[in-house]
Tab-separated table of N, CA and C in Angstrom:
chain	number	residue	atom	x	y	z
A	1	MET	N	-106.351	-34.281	-32.604
A	1	MET	CA	-105.061	-33.840	-32.124
A	1	MET	C	-104.080	-35.003	-32.289
A	2	LYS	N	-102.948	-34.712	-32.857
A	2	LYS	CA	-101.916	-35.724	-33.080
A	2	LYS	C	-100.711	-35.397	-32.187
A	3	ILE	N	-100.283	-36.400	-31.429
A	3	ILE	CA	-99.158	-36.221	-30.506
A	3	ILE	C	-98.091	-37.246	-30.861
A	4	GLU	N	-96.849	-36.778	-31.006
A	4	GLU	CA	-95.743	-37.708	-31.246
A	4	GLU	C	-94.539	-37.319	-30.393
A	5	LYS	N	-93.891	-38.358	-29.862
A	5	LYS	CA	-92.723	-38.157	-29.003
A	5	LYS	C	-91.512	-38.805	-29.651
A	6	THR	N	-90.387	-38.132	-29.528
A	6	THR	CA	-89.104	-38.724	-29.904
A	6	THR	C	-88.113	-38.409	-28.794
A	7	PHE	N	-87.214	-39.355	-28.549
A	7	PHE	CA	-86.242	-39.184	-27.481
A	7	PHE	C	-84.838	-39.226	-28.052
A	8	TYR	N	-83.956	-38.452	-27.438
A	8	TYR	CA	-82.567	-38.396	-27.856
A	8	TYR	C	-81.782	-39.540	-27.237
A	9	LYS	N	-80.543	-39.658	-27.629
A	9	LYS	CA	-79.666	-40.667	-27.042
A	9	LYS	C	-79.278	-40.244	-25.627
A	10	ILE	N	-78.687	-41.177	-24.899
A	10	ILE	CA	-78.247	-40.905	-23.532
A	10	ILE	C	-77.153	-39.840	-23.561
A	11	SER	N	-77.275	-38.868	-22.699
A	11	SER	CA	-76.305	-37.791	-22.622
A	11	SER	C	-75.172	-38.187	-21.666
A	12	LEU	N	-73.970	-38.249	-22.179
A	12	LEU	CA	-72.820	-38.589	-21.338
A	12	LEU	C	-72.529	-37.490	-20.324
A	13	GLN	N	-72.743	-36.253	-20.714
A	13	GLN	CA	-72.508	-35.137	-19.801
A	13	GLN	C	-73.432	-35.229	-18.591
A	14	GLU	N	-74.707	-35.504	-18.814
A	14	GLU	CA	-75.641	-35.642	-17.698
A	14	GLU	C	-75.301	-36.852	-16.839
A	15	THR	N	-74.858	-37.934	-17.473
A	15	THR	CA	-74.481	-39.136	-16.725
A	15	THR	C	-73.309	-38.842	-15.805
A	16	PHE	N	-72.298	-38.164	-16.307
A	16	PHE	CA	-71.127	-37.854	-15.482
A	16	PHE	C	-71.436	-36.817	-14.402
A	17	LEU	N	-72.315	-35.860	-14.693
A	17	LEU	CA	-72.716	-34.897	-13.659
A	17	LEU	C	-73.464	-35.589	-12.519
A	18	LEU	N	-74.386	-36.474	-12.861
A	18	LEU	CA	-75.116	-37.205	-11.832
A	18	LEU	C	-74.192	-38.154	-11.076
A	19	LEU	N	-73.266	-38.788	-11.783
A	19	LEU	CA	-72.294	-39.668	-11.139
A	19	LEU	C	-71.436	-38.883	-10.153
A	20	GLY	N	-70.969	-37.729	-10.543
A	20	GLY	CA	-70.168	-36.894	-9.650
A	20	GLY	C	-70.939	-36.482	-8.417
A	21	LEU	N	-72.197	-36.083	-8.601
A	21	LEU	CA	-73.033	-35.702	-7.465
A	21	LEU	C	-73.231	-36.876	-6.514
A	22	MET	N	-73.542	-38.041	-7.060
A	22	MET	CA	-73.773	-39.226	-6.212
A	22	MET	C	-72.500	-39.629	-5.473
A	23	LEU	N	-71.359	-39.613	-6.157
A	23	LEU	CA	-70.105	-39.993	-5.501
A	23	LEU	C	-69.741	-39.016	-4.383
A	24	ILE	N	-69.913	-37.739	-4.641
A	24	ILE	CA	-69.595	-36.733	-3.622
A	24	ILE	C	-70.532	-36.858	-2.428
A	25	LEU	N	-71.827	-37.023	-2.685
A	25	LEU	CA	-72.781	-37.136	-1.580
A	25	LEU	C	-72.540	-38.404	-0.751
A	26	PHE	N	-72.457	-39.549	-1.408
A	26	PHE	CA	-72.267	-40.812	-0.670
A	26	PHE	C	-70.950	-40.821	0.084
A	27	ASN	N	-69.877	-40.563	-0.621
A	27	ASN	CA	-68.563	-40.669	0.013
A	27	ASN	C	-68.330	-39.535	1.009
A	28	GLY	N	-68.898	-38.373	0.767
A	28	GLY	CA	-68.782	-37.283	1.729
A	28	GLY	C	-69.503	-37.597	3.026
A	29	LEU	N	-70.706	-38.147	2.914
A	29	LEU	CA	-71.443	-38.523	4.119
A	29	LEU	C	-70.747	-39.657	4.876
A	30	ILE	N	-70.221	-40.623	4.161
A	30	ILE	CA	-69.531	-41.747	4.818
A	30	ILE	C	-68.242	-41.270	5.481
A	31	PHE	N	-67.504	-40.397	4.799
A	31	PHE	CA	-66.281	-39.880	5.399
A	31	PHE	C	-66.598	-39.033	6.636
A	32	THR	N	-67.665	-38.239	6.558
A	32	THR	CA	-68.078	-37.437	7.712
A	32	THR	C	-68.482	-38.342	8.878
A	33	TYR	N	-69.180	-39.427	8.593
A	33	TYR	CA	-69.572	-40.373	9.634
A	33	TYR	C	-68.343	-41.002	10.289
A	34	THR	N	-67.382	-41.426	9.477
A	34	THR	CA	-66.175	-42.035	10.055
A	34	THR	C	-65.342	-40.997	10.796
A	35	LEU	N	-65.381	-39.760	10.376
A	35	LEU	CA	-64.675	-38.691	11.073
A	35	LEU	C	-65.290	-38.434	12.446
A	36	ILE	N	-66.619	-38.458	12.510
A	36	ILE	CA	-67.311	-38.251	13.781
A	36	ILE	C	-67.053	-39.414	14.741
A	37	THR	N	-66.993	-40.633	14.213
A	37	THR	CA	-66.752	-41.793	15.078
A	37	THR	C	-65.308	-41.884	15.543
A	38	GLY	N	-64.425	-41.090	14.992
A	38	GLY	CA	-63.050	-41.031	15.470
A	38	GLY	C	-62.049	-41.834	14.673
A	39	ASN	N	-62.450	-42.450	13.574
A	39	ASN	CA	-61.534	-43.234	12.750
A	39	ASN	C	-61.738	-42.826	11.282
A	40	PRO	N	-61.192	-41.676	10.862
A	40	PRO	CA	-61.463	-41.187	9.498
A	40	PRO	C	-60.851	-42.094	8.424
A	41	ARG	N	-61.684	-42.534	7.507
A	41	ARG	CA	-61.239	-43.357	6.372
A	41	ARG	C	-62.274	-43.229	5.260
A	42	LEU	N	-61.885	-43.662	4.078
A	42	LEU	CA	-62.770	-43.557	2.918
A	42	LEU	C	-63.807	-44.676	2.902
A	43	LEU	N	-63.407	-45.895	3.197
A	43	LEU	CA	-64.328	-47.028	3.206
A	43	LEU	C	-64.718	-47.375	4.638
A	44	ILE	N	-66.002	-47.638	4.861
A	44	ILE	CA	-66.440	-48.042	6.194
A	44	ILE	C	-65.942	-49.448	6.500
A	45	TYR	N	-66.194	-50.359	5.569
A	45	TYR	CA	-65.757	-51.749	5.695
A	45	TYR	C	-64.971	-52.103	4.435
A	46	ASP	N	-64.368	-53.273	4.424
A	46	ASP	CA	-63.620	-53.689	3.232
A	46	ASP	C	-64.545	-53.957	2.049
A	47	SER	N	-65.774	-54.359	2.316
A	47	SER	CA	-66.703	-54.668	1.227
A	47	SER	C	-67.654	-53.514	0.916
A	48	SER	N	-67.454	-52.357	1.466
A	48	SER	CA	-68.380	-51.244	1.227
A	48	SER	C	-68.115	-50.533	-0.094
A	49	TRP	N	-67.140	-50.959	-0.860
A	49	TRP	CA	-66.874	-50.326	-2.147
A	49	TRP	C	-68.045	-50.509	-3.102
A	50	ILE	N	-68.830	-51.565	-2.890
A	50	ILE	CA	-70.000	-51.772	-3.753
A	50	ILE	C	-71.001	-50.642	-3.527
A	51	LEU	N	-71.286	-50.348	-2.293
A	51	LEU	CA	-72.215	-49.269	-1.974
A	51	LEU	C	-71.659	-47.917	-2.379
A	52	GLN	N	-70.380	-47.707	-2.160
A	52	GLN	CA	-69.813	-46.383	-2.351
A	52	GLN	C	-69.423	-46.072	-3.790
A	53	PHE	N	-69.130	-47.064	-4.591
A	53	PHE	CA	-68.664	-46.777	-5.946
A	53	PHE	C	-69.516	-47.417	-7.034
A	54	VAL	N	-69.896	-48.671	-6.875
A	54	VAL	CA	-70.647	-49.358	-7.921
A	54	VAL	C	-72.079	-48.845	-7.987
A	55	PHE	N	-72.724	-48.662	-6.841
A	55	PHE	CA	-74.105	-48.165	-6.840
A	55	PHE	C	-74.235	-46.796	-7.508
A	56	PRO	N	-73.417	-45.796	-7.186
A	56	PRO	CA	-73.565	-44.512	-7.894
A	56	PRO	C	-73.345	-44.614	-9.400
A	57	ILE	N	-72.428	-45.474	-9.822
A	57	ILE	CA	-72.191	-45.640	-11.259
A	57	ILE	C	-73.414	-46.243	-11.928
A	58	LEU	N	-73.935	-47.339	-11.376
A	58	LEU	CA	-75.110	-47.977	-11.963
A	58	LEU	C	-76.341	-47.076	-11.892
A	59	TYR	N	-76.519	-46.387	-10.777
A	59	TYR	CA	-77.664	-45.497	-10.620
A	59	TYR	C	-77.639	-44.370	-11.652
A	60	SER	N	-76.498	-43.760	-11.842
A	60	SER	CA	-76.433	-42.650	-12.797
A	60	SER	C	-76.652	-43.129	-14.227
A	61	ILE	N	-76.133	-44.297	-14.565
A	61	ILE	CA	-76.351	-44.831	-15.918
A	61	ILE	C	-77.809	-45.184	-16.139
A	62	ILE	N	-78.419	-45.839	-15.168
A	62	ILE	CA	-79.816	-46.253	-15.305
A	62	ILE	C	-80.747	-45.048	-15.338
A	63	MET	N	-80.541	-44.088	-14.449
A	63	MET	CA	-81.437	-42.941	-14.407
A	63	MET	C	-81.348	-42.071	-15.660
A	64	THR	N	-80.143	-41.882	-16.184
A	64	THR	CA	-80.041	-41.068	-17.402
A	64	THR	C	-80.519	-41.834	-18.636
A	65	SER	N	-80.498	-43.157	-18.596
A	65	SER	CA	-81.021	-43.897	-19.739
A	65	SER	C	-82.548	-43.969	-19.704
A	66	ILE	N	-83.139	-43.920	-18.524
A	66	ILE	CA	-84.603	-43.942	-18.416
A	66	ILE	C	-85.182	-42.564	-18.699
A	67	ASN	N	-84.654	-41.542	-18.073
A	67	ASN	CA	-85.212	-40.192	-18.161
A	67	ASN	C	-84.386	-39.347	-19.130
A	68	ARG	N	-84.486	-39.685	-20.409
A	68	ARG	CA	-83.715	-38.985	-21.434
A	68	ARG	C	-84.410	-37.712	-21.881
A	69	ASN	N	-83.666	-36.878	-22.561
A	69	ASN	CA	-84.246	-35.683	-23.169
A	69	ASN	C	-85.089	-36.104	-24.364
A	70	GLY	N	-86.112	-35.328	-24.630
A	70	GLY	CA	-86.976	-35.675	-25.749
A	70	GLY	C	-87.757	-34.483	-26.255
A	71	VAL	N	-88.556	-34.763	-27.279
A	71	VAL	CA	-89.374	-33.749	-27.927
A	71	VAL	C	-90.800	-34.284	-28.020
A	72	LEU	N	-91.753	-33.455	-27.638
A	72	LEU	CA	-93.172	-33.774	-27.772
A	72	LEU	C	-93.764	-32.797	-28.774
A	73	LYS	N	-94.254	-33.317	-29.898
A	73	LYS	CA	-94.851	-32.480	-30.938
A	73	LYS	C	-96.348	-32.698	-30.945
A	74	ILE	N	-97.076	-31.609	-30.846
A	74	ILE	CA	-98.538	-31.652	-30.879
A	74	ILE	C	-98.975	-30.911	-32.131
A	75	THR	N	-99.676	-31.609	-32.997
A	75	THR	CA	-100.160	-31.016	-34.245
A	75	THR	C	-101.644	-31.338	-34.401
A	76	SER	N	-102.251	-30.762	-35.388
A	76	SER	CA	-103.660	-30.983	-35.739
A	76	SER	C	-104.599	-30.725	-34.564
A	77	PHE	N	-104.416	-29.609	-33.900
A	77	PHE	CA	-105.282	-29.256	-32.780
A	77	PHE	C	-106.281	-28.209	-33.225
A	78	ASN	N	-107.393	-28.147	-32.499
A	78	ASN	CA	-108.462	-27.214	-32.864
A	78	ASN	C	-108.248	-25.830	-32.277
A	79	ASN	N	-108.079	-25.759	-30.965
A	79	ASN	CA	-107.979	-24.483	-30.270
A	79	ASN	C	-106.588	-24.360	-29.660
A	80	ALA	N	-105.731	-23.579	-30.280
A	80	ALA	CA	-104.349	-23.454	-29.826
A	80	ALA	C	-104.251	-22.750	-28.485
A	81	THR	N	-105.038	-21.722	-28.260
A	81	THR	CA	-104.922	-20.979	-27.006
A	81	THR	C	-105.354	-21.825	-25.810
A	82	ALA	N	-106.397	-22.628	-25.964
A	82	ALA	CA	-106.837	-23.488	-24.867
A	82	ALA	C	-105.801	-24.564	-24.569
A	83	LEU	N	-105.196	-25.113	-25.607
A	83	LEU	CA	-104.167	-26.138	-25.424
A	83	LEU	C	-102.924	-25.555	-24.758
A	84	ILE	N	-102.530	-24.370	-25.155
A	84	ILE	CA	-101.374	-23.711	-24.537
A	84	ILE	C	-101.667	-23.392	-23.074
A	85	GLU	N	-102.876	-22.977	-22.768
A	85	GLU	CA	-103.253	-22.712	-21.378
A	85	GLU	C	-103.212	-23.982	-20.532
A	86	LYS	N	-103.647	-25.112	-21.101
A	86	LYS	CA	-103.584	-26.388	-20.378
A	86	LYS	C	-102.137	-26.762	-20.067
A	87	ILE	N	-101.275	-26.616	-21.064
A	87	ILE	CA	-99.861	-26.949	-20.865
A	87	ILE	C	-99.242	-26.007	-19.841
A	88	GLU	N	-99.559	-24.727	-19.937
A	88	GLU	CA	-99.050	-23.752	-18.962
A	88	GLU	C	-99.512	-24.087	-17.552
A	89	LEU	N	-100.755	-24.502	-17.415
A	89	LEU	CA	-101.291	-24.868	-16.110
A	89	LEU	C	-100.540	-26.066	-15.525
A	90	LEU	N	-100.212	-27.031	-16.362
A	90	LEU	CA	-99.462	-28.204	-15.905
A	90	LEU	C	-98.032	-27.857	-15.510
A	91	VAL	N	-97.399	-27.026	-16.312
A	91	VAL	CA	-95.990	-26.724	-16.108
A	91	VAL	C	-95.783	-25.735	-14.964
A	92	ARG	N	-96.708	-24.818	-14.775
A	92	ARG	CA	-96.548	-23.772	-13.760
A	92	ARG	C	-96.628	-24.265	-12.321
A	93	LYS	N	-96.971	-25.545	-12.111
A	93	LYS	CA	-97.008	-26.075	-10.753
A	93	LYS	C	-95.616	-26.128	-10.150
A	94	ARG	N	-94.615	-26.453	-10.962
A	94	ARG	CA	-93.248	-26.600	-10.455
A	94	ARG	C	-92.239	-25.672	-11.130
A	95	TYR	N	-92.640	-25.000	-12.174
A	95	TYR	CA	-91.717	-24.188	-12.955
A	95	TYR	C	-92.223	-22.763	-13.077
A	96	ILE	N	-91.284	-21.840	-13.342
A	96	ILE	CA	-91.648	-20.462	-13.646
A	96	ILE	C	-91.184	-20.156	-15.063
A	97	ARG	N	-91.906	-19.286	-15.717
A	97	ARG	CA	-91.554	-18.926	-17.091
A	97	ARG	C	-90.543	-17.803	-17.061
A	98	LEU	N	-89.496	-17.943	-17.857
A	98	LEU	CA	-88.464	-16.911	-17.898
A	98	LEU	C	-88.891	-15.772	-18.804
A	99	ASP	N	-88.505	-15.830	-20.035
A	99	ASP	CA	-88.871	-14.773	-20.963
A	99	ASP	C	-89.568	-15.401	-22.148
A	100	SER	N	-90.452	-14.642	-22.728
A	100	SER	CA	-91.180	-15.185	-23.871
A	100	SER	C	-90.867	-14.354	-25.104
A	101	GLU	N	-90.158	-14.984	-26.010
A	101	GLU	CA	-89.952	-14.361	-27.305
A	101	GLU	C	-91.196	-14.678	-28.135
A	102	THR	N	-91.145	-14.459	-29.379
A	102	THR	CA	-92.315	-14.726	-30.207
A	102	THR	C	-92.510	-16.230	-30.357
A	103	GLY	N	-93.415	-16.752	-29.582
A	103	GLY	CA	-93.748	-18.169	-29.683
A	103	GLY	C	-92.807	-19.112	-28.969
A	104	ASN	N	-91.789	-18.607	-28.295
A	104	ASN	CA	-90.843	-19.462	-27.577
A	104	ASN	C	-90.910	-19.162	-26.082
A	105	PHE	N	-91.082	-20.224	-25.302
A	105	PHE	CA	-91.132	-20.078	-23.849
A	105	PHE	C	-90.076	-20.972	-23.231
A	106	GLU	N	-89.511	-20.522	-22.131
A	106	GLU	CA	-88.552	-21.336	-21.387
A	106	GLU	C	-88.945	-21.306	-19.925
A	107	TYR	N	-88.920	-22.483	-19.314
A	107	TYR	CA	-89.316	-22.631	-17.923
A	107	TYR	C	-88.147	-23.182	-17.118
A	108	MET	N	-88.052	-22.727	-15.869
A	108	MET	CA	-87.051	-23.267	-14.967
A	108	MET	C	-87.696	-23.492	-13.608
A	109	LYS	N	-87.027	-24.247	-12.756
A	109	LYS	CA	-87.570	-24.611	-11.447
A	109	LYS	C	-87.834	-23.367	-10.601
A	110	LYS	N	-88.763	-23.474	-9.659
A	110	LYS	CA	-89.151	-22.329	-8.841
A	110	LYS	C	-88.176	-22.028	-7.712
A	111	THR	N	-87.810	-23.035	-6.925
A	111	THR	CA	-87.020	-22.790	-5.719
A	111	THR	C	-85.525	-22.753	-6.026
A	112	LYS	N	-84.769	-22.158	-5.123
A	112	LYS	CA	-83.322	-22.053	-5.312
A	112	LYS	C	-82.646	-23.417	-5.239
A	113	TRP	N	-83.105	-24.279	-4.314
A	113	TRP	CA	-82.523	-25.620	-4.214
A	113	TRP	C	-82.789	-26.424	-5.471
A	114	ALA	N	-83.986	-26.305	-6.006
A	114	ALA	CA	-84.323	-27.029	-7.229
A	114	ALA	C	-83.478	-26.520	-8.394
A	115	ARG	N	-83.209	-25.211	-8.429
A	115	ARG	CA	-82.351	-24.674	-9.487
A	115	ARG	C	-80.914	-25.149	-9.335
A	116	PHE	N	-80.450	-25.285	-8.078
A	116	PHE	CA	-79.113	-25.807	-7.848
A	116	PHE	C	-79.007	-27.255	-8.332
A	117	PHE	N	-79.958	-28.096	-7.956
A	117	PHE	CA	-79.923	-29.485	-8.393
A	117	PHE	C	-80.243	-29.631	-9.872
A	118	ASN	N	-80.857	-28.620	-10.460
A	118	ASN	CA	-81.129	-28.647	-11.889
A	118	ASN	C	-79.831	-28.603	-12.697
A	119	TYR	N	-78.761	-28.100	-12.105
A	119	TYR	CA	-77.460	-28.140	-12.782
A	119	TYR	C	-77.045	-29.588	-13.052
A	120	PHE	N	-77.404	-30.498	-12.162
A	120	PHE	CA	-77.057	-31.900	-12.325
A	120	PHE	C	-78.126	-32.682	-13.080
A	121	PHE	N	-79.404	-32.361	-12.848
A	121	PHE	CA	-80.488	-33.138	-13.437
A	121	PHE	C	-80.969	-32.593	-14.783
A	122	ARG	N	-80.722	-31.342	-15.055
A	122	ARG	CA	-81.056	-30.709	-16.340
A	122	ARG	C	-82.516	-30.883	-16.730
A	123	GLU	N	-83.413	-30.327	-15.940
A	123	GLU	CA	-84.836	-30.510	-16.173
A	123	GLU	C	-85.551	-29.247	-16.635
A	124	ASN	N	-84.889	-28.371	-17.327
A	124	ASN	CA	-85.565	-27.195	-17.860
A	124	ASN	C	-86.483	-27.591	-19.008
A	125	ILE	N	-87.457	-26.740	-19.269
A	125	ILE	CA	-88.429	-26.999	-20.329
A	125	ILE	C	-88.368	-25.850	-21.322
A	126	ARG	N	-88.356	-26.205	-22.598
A	126	ARG	CA	-88.472	-25.202	-23.657
A	126	ARG	C	-89.685	-25.553	-24.493
A	127	MET	N	-90.420	-24.527	-24.911
A	127	MET	CA	-91.624	-24.751	-25.695
A	127	MET	C	-91.631	-23.777	-26.869
A	128	LYS	N	-91.778	-24.325	-28.064
A	128	LYS	CA	-91.887	-23.504	-29.275
A	128	LYS	C	-93.297	-23.646	-29.820
A	129	ILE	N	-93.902	-22.509	-30.100
A	129	ILE	CA	-95.283	-22.508	-30.556
A	129	ILE	C	-95.348	-21.840	-31.926
A	130	THR	N	-95.898	-22.560	-32.880
A	130	THR	CA	-96.182	-22.002	-34.195
A	130	THR	C	-97.669	-22.211	-34.464
A	131	GLU	N	-98.126	-21.779	-35.612
A	131	GLU	CA	-99.539	-21.936	-35.935
A	131	GLU	C	-99.909	-23.387	-36.186
A	132	GLU	N	-98.961	-24.173	-36.685
A	132	GLU	CA	-99.253	-25.560	-37.036
A	132	GLU	C	-98.968	-26.554	-35.924
A	133	GLU	N	-97.997	-26.239	-35.039
A	133	GLU	CA	-97.608	-27.219	-34.034
A	133	GLU	C	-97.085	-26.555	-32.761
A	134	ILE	N	-97.110	-27.343	-31.701
A	134	ILE	CA	-96.508	-26.971	-30.424
A	134	ILE	C	-95.439	-28.005	-30.144
A	135	VAL	N	-94.213	-27.543	-29.904
A	135	VAL	CA	-93.090	-28.448	-29.668
A	135	VAL	C	-92.553	-28.178	-28.265
A	136	ILE	N	-92.470	-29.253	-27.464
A	136	ILE	CA	-91.994	-29.137	-26.091
A	136	ILE	C	-90.723	-29.970	-25.959
A	137	PHE	N	-89.641	-29.333	-25.500
A	137	PHE	CA	-88.371	-30.014	-25.250
A	137	PHE	C	-88.227	-30.174	-23.738
A	138	ALA	N	-88.147	-31.417	-23.259
A	138	ALA	CA	-88.021	-31.669	-21.826
A	138	ALA	C	-87.553	-33.105	-21.604
A	139	LYS	N	-87.596	-33.543	-20.350
A	139	LYS	CA	-87.241	-34.910	-19.990
A	139	LYS	C	-88.426	-35.842	-20.224
A	140	LYS	N	-88.118	-37.129	-20.361
A	140	LYS	CA	-89.130	-38.133	-20.683
A	140	LYS	C	-90.253	-38.177	-19.659
A	141	ASN	N	-89.924	-38.155	-18.378
A	141	ASN	CA	-90.970	-38.246	-17.352
A	141	ASN	C	-91.955	-37.091	-17.448
A	142	LEU	N	-91.468	-35.909	-17.673
A	142	LEU	CA	-92.338	-34.747	-17.794
A	142	LEU	C	-93.146	-34.792	-19.088
A	143	LEU	N	-92.522	-35.218	-20.181
A	143	LEU	CA	-93.246	-35.318	-21.446
A	143	LEU	C	-94.366	-36.347	-21.371
A	144	ASP	N	-94.109	-37.472	-20.707
A	144	ASP	CA	-95.152	-38.489	-20.537
A	144	ASP	C	-96.314	-37.941	-19.724
A	145	SER	N	-96.007	-37.206	-18.680
A	145	SER	CA	-97.054	-36.628	-17.842
A	145	SER	C	-97.894	-35.621	-18.624
A	146	ILE	N	-97.247	-34.760	-19.368
A	146	ILE	CA	-97.975	-33.765	-20.173
A	146	ILE	C	-98.826	-34.455	-21.224
A	147	GLU	N	-98.274	-35.456	-21.873
A	147	GLU	CA	-99.017	-36.168	-22.921
A	147	GLU	C	-100.268	-36.838	-22.362
A	148	MET	N	-100.134	-37.541	-21.252
A	148	MET	CA	-101.284	-38.243	-20.680
A	148	MET	C	-102.355	-37.274	-20.190
A	149	LYS	N	-101.950	-36.174	-19.587
A	149	LYS	CA	-102.931	-35.227	-19.073
A	149	LYS	C	-103.644	-34.485	-20.191
A	150	ILE	N	-102.957	-34.239	-21.296
A	150	ILE	CA	-103.605	-33.600	-22.438
A	150	ILE	C	-104.492	-34.591	-23.161
A	151	LYS	N	-103.986	-35.792	-23.356
A	151	LYS	CA	-104.720	-36.798	-24.106
A	151	LYS	C	-106.020	-37.193	-23.410
A	152	TYR	N	-105.968	-37.360	-22.100
A	152	TYR	CA	-107.154	-37.801	-21.363
A	152	TYR	C	-107.839	-36.661	-20.617
A	153	ASN	N	-107.422	-35.438	-20.892
A	153	ASN	CA	-108.059	-34.211	-20.404
A	153	ASN	C	-108.162	-34.171	-18.881
A	154	ARG	N	-107.082	-34.563	-18.209
A	154	ARG	CA	-107.027	-34.483	-16.746
A	154	ARG	C	-106.070	-33.376	-16.365
A	155	MET	N	-106.540	-32.434	-15.591
A	155	MET	CA	-105.709	-31.291	-15.226
A	155	MET	C	-105.429	-31.251	-13.741
A	156	ASN	N	-105.262	-32.374	-13.090
A	156	ASN	CA	-104.965	-32.424	-11.656
A	156	ASN	C	-103.499	-32.208	-11.407
């Protein structure tokens, strides 16, 4: 069995979506806290701009550069149905399959909250199956997990 991974460049759209989510969450919580304490303001202290603005920017850039979109191609396999069942078993723990066209599967998160946050994190999985190869489009962390579990035959 031959496995090869390739990763795409950093997505600016995903970076800005995550940045927007982080800025809204951090600054919304801080503003709510200052509102409850009776002195509504955007910054808690004069030096809190690092926590409120620099951290979300750096976090969103780092996270989208680490967990990029990618492709996992599996070729030269012996039993295609057993391999597809293994991948399905791994993916079905957190995802549900939408519709299956001929050889194409798409998975999305199970819970409503996970689907809501998936708008920002973009963690859907697409899988194309042909006679010669299986191609999985997903995020790097998920592709690494699938690769290691298939390669070392661990299905936990």
